[in-house]
Short mmCIF file of C-alpha atoms in Angstrom, two decimals:
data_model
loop_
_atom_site.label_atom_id
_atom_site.label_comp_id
_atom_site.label_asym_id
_atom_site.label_seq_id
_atom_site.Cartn_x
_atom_site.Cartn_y
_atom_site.Cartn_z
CA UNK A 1 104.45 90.12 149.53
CA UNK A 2 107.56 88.92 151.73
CA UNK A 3 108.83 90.73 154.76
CA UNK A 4 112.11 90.21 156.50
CA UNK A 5 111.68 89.75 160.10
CA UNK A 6 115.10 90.30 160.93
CA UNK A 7 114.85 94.12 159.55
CA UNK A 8 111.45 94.40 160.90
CA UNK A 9 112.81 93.85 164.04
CA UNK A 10 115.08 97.24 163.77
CA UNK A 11 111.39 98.90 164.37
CA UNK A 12 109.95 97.46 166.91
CA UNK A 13 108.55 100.25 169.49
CA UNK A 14 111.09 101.34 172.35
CA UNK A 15 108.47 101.08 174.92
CA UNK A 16 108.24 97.46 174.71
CA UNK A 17 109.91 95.94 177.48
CA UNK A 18 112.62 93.41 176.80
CA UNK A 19 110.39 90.36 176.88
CA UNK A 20 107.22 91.99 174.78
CA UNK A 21 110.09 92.58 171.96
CA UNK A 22 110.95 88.90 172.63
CA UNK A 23 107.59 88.00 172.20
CA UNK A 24 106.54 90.09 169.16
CA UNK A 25 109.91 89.06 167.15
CA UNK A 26 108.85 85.08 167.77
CA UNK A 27 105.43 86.09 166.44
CA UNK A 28 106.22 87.56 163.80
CA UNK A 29 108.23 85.16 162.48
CA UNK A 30 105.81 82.42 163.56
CA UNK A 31 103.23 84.29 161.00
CA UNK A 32 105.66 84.71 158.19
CA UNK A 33 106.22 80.79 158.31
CA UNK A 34 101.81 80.33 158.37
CA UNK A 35 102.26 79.38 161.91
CA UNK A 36 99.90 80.64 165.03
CA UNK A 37 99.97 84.32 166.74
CA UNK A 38 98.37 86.25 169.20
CA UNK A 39 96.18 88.69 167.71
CA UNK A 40 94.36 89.80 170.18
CA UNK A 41 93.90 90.63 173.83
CA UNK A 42 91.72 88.67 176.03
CA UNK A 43 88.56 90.17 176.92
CA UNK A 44 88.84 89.27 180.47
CA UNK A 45 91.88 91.34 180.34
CA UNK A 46 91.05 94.34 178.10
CA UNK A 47 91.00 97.77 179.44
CA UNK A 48 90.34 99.79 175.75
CA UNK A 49 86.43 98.54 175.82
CA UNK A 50 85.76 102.07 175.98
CA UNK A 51 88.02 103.76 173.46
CA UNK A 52 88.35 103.59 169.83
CA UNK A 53 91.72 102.23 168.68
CA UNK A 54 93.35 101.40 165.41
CA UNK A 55 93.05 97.53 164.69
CA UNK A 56 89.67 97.54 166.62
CA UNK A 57 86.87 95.31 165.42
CA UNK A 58 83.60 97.41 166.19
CA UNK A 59 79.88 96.14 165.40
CA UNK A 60 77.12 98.98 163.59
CA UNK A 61 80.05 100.84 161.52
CA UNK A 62 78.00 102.21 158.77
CA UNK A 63 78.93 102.31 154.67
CA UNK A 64 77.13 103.29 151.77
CA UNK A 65 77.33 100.40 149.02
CA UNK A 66 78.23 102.14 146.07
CA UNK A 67 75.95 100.13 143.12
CA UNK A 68 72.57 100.78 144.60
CA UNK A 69 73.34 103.87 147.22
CA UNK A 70 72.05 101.84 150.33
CA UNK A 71 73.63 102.72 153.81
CA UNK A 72 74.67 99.61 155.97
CA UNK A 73 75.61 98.01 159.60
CA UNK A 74 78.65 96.06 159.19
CA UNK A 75 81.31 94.94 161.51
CA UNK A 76 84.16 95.94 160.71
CA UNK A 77 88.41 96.57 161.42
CA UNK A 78 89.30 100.70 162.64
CA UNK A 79 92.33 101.65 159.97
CA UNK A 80 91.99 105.28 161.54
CA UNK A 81 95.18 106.36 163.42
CA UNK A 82 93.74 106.31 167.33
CA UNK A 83 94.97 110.01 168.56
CA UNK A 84 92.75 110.95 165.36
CA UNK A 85 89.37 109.74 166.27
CA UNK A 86 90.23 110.15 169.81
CA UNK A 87 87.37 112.36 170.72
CA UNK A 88 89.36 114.21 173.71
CA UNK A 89 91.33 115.11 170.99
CA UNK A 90 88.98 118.09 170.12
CA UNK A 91 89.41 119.34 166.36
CA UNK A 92 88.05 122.22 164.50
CA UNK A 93 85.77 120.28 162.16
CA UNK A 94 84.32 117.14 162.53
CA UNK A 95 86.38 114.06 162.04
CA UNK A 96 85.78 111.01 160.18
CA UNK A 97 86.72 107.49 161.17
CA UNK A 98 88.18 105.44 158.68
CA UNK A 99 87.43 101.39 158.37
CA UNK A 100 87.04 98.06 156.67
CA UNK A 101 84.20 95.65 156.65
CA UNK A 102 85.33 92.27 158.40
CA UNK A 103 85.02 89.12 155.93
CA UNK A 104 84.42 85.79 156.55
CA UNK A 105 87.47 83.72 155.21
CA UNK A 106 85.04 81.34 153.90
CA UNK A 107 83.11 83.40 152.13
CA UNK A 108 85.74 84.50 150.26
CA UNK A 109 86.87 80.90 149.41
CA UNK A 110 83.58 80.60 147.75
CA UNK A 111 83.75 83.86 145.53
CA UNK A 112 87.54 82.35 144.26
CA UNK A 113 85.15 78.97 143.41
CA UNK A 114 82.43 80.12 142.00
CA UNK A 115 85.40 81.99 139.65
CA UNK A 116 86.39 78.69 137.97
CA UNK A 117 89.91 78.99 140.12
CA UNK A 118 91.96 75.69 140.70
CA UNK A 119 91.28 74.32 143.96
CA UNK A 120 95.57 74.49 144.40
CA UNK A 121 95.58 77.83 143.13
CA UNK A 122 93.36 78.95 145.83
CA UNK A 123 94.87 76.75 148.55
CA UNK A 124 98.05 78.76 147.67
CA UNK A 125 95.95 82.16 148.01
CA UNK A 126 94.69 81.06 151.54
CA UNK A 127 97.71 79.72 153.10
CA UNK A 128 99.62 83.04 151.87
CA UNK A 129 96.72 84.97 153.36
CA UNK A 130 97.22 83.68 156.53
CA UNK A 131 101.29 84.14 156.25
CA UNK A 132 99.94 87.87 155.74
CA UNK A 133 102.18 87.77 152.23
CA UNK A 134 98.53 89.35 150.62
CA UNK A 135 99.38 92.81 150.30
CA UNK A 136 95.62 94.54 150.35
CA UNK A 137 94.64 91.27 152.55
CA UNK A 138 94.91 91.76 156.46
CA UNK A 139 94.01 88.15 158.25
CA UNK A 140 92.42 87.94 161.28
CA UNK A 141 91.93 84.08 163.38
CA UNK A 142 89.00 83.25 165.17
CA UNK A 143 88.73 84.39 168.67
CA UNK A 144 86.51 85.40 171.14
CA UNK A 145 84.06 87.18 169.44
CA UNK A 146 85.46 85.85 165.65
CA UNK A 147 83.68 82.29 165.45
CA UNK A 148 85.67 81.91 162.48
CA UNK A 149 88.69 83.43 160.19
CA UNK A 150 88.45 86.44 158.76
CA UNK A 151 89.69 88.73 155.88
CA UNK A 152 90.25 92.98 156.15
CA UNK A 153 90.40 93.73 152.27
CA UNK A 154 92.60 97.26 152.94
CA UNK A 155 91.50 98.50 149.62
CA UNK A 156 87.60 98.34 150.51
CA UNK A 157 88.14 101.37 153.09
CA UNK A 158 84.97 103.13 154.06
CA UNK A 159 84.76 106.19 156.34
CA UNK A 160 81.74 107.88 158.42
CA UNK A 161 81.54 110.39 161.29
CA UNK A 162 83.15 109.60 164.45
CA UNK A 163 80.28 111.49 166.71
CA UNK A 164 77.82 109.04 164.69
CA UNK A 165 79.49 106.15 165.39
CA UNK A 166 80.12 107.18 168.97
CA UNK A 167 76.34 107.70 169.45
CA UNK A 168 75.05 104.76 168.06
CA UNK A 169 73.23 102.69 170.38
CA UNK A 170 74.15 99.03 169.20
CA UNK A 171 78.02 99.61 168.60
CA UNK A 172 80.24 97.11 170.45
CA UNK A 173 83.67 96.24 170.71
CA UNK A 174 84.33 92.48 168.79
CA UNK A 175 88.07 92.84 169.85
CA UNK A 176 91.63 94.80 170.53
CA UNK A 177 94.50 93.81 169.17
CA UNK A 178 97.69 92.33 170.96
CA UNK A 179 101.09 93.75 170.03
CA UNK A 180 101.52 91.76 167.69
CA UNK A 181 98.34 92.25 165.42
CA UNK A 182 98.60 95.79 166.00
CA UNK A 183 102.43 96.00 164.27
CA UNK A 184 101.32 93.72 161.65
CA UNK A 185 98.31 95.68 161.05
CA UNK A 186 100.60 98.91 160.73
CA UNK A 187 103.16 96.76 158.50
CA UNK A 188 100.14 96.15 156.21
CA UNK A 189 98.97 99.66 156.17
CA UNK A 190 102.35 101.02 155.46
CA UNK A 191 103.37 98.29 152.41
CA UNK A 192 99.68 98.76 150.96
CA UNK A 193 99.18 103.16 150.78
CA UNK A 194 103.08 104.23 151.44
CA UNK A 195 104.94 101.84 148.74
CA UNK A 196 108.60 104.02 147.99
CA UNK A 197 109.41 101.53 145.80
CA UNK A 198 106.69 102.47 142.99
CA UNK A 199 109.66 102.24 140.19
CA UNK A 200 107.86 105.42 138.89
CA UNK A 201 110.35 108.26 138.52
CA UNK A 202 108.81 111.31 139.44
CA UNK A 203 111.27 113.88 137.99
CA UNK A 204 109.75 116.70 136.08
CA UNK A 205 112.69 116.52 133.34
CA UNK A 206 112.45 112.45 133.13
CA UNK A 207 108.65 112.67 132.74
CA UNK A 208 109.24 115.60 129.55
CA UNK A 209 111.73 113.56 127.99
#
């Protein structure tokens, strides 16, 4: 997956001041090259401990695995839209929050190797996860709470109620994205569920002909 920067830039939010646009454009195209970003925001600086946001890494999310039916605690990344688990945002049935479990970037090195893959072949898949050219691959760096890389696999979503996971007793905040992770995380979304360019026609009288 490539993205143009320069076009990108024709979307940046308006409420960005002058120099967070500044700062998000360099970003940007510092990730696009495999160079370093700001993901995140400090946690010495973080007001959003207490709210659930999209891009959030939260410990105890819970999934069901589907081959054997067991219900886990993972960490994981909120893909959720934040006004929709928002829960002053009161709703006439329940809602769900939607997520992905966090990956170690290592781990998945070893499931390309035990695969039989060429060692270049996977160096090529790693440095173009990082670029964030992976479509259904969201990379996060280490930080704070990450001791190491990590993967988001967009197409392992999982979803659970968010008055569980509100009221479970060991859930913590890993991290909130900067800016810039949250725009790329949102880029990613968008390319990976809402792709226009399908190149499937789908015209009633095309499909009959």
């Amino acid at each position: 997956m490539n993205f143009d920067v320069e076009s990108l830039q024709k979307q940046i939010p308006y409420y960005l001041t002058a120099e967070d646009r500044r700062i998000l454009l360099a970003e940007l195209q510092a990730i696009s090259k495999g160079g370093e970003a700001n993901y995140f925001l400090g946690k010495h600086n973080n007001s959003f401990d207490n709210q659930i946001l999209q891009g959030d890494g939260w410990k105890a999310l819970q999934l069901f695995v589907f081959n054997s039916g067991e219900r886990r605690s993972v960490q994981g990344m909120i893909l959720s839209n934040s006004c929709d688990v928002d829960p002053e945002n009161k709703r006439d049935l329940p809602t769900r929050v939607t997520f992905a479990p966090l990956v170690k970037l290592s781990a998945y090195e070893e499931v390309l190797r035990a695969s039989k893959i060429e060692q270049q072949k996977i160096d090529e898949k790693l440095a173009a996860i990082r670029a964030q050219k992976t479509s259904n691959v969201f990379f996060l760096p280490k930080n704070e709470s990450l001791e190491e890389d990590h993967i988001v696999r967009l197409d392992e979503a999982h979803s659970m109620p968010v008055a569980v996971h509100i009221g479970e007793e060991s859930r913590k905040k890993l991290f909130t994205l900067s800016n810039t992770g949250f725009y790329m995380l949102v880029f990613k979304l968008s390319v990976h569920f809402c792709r226009l360019q399908e190149s499937v026609n789908r015209n009633d009288d095309t499909a009959a002909a």
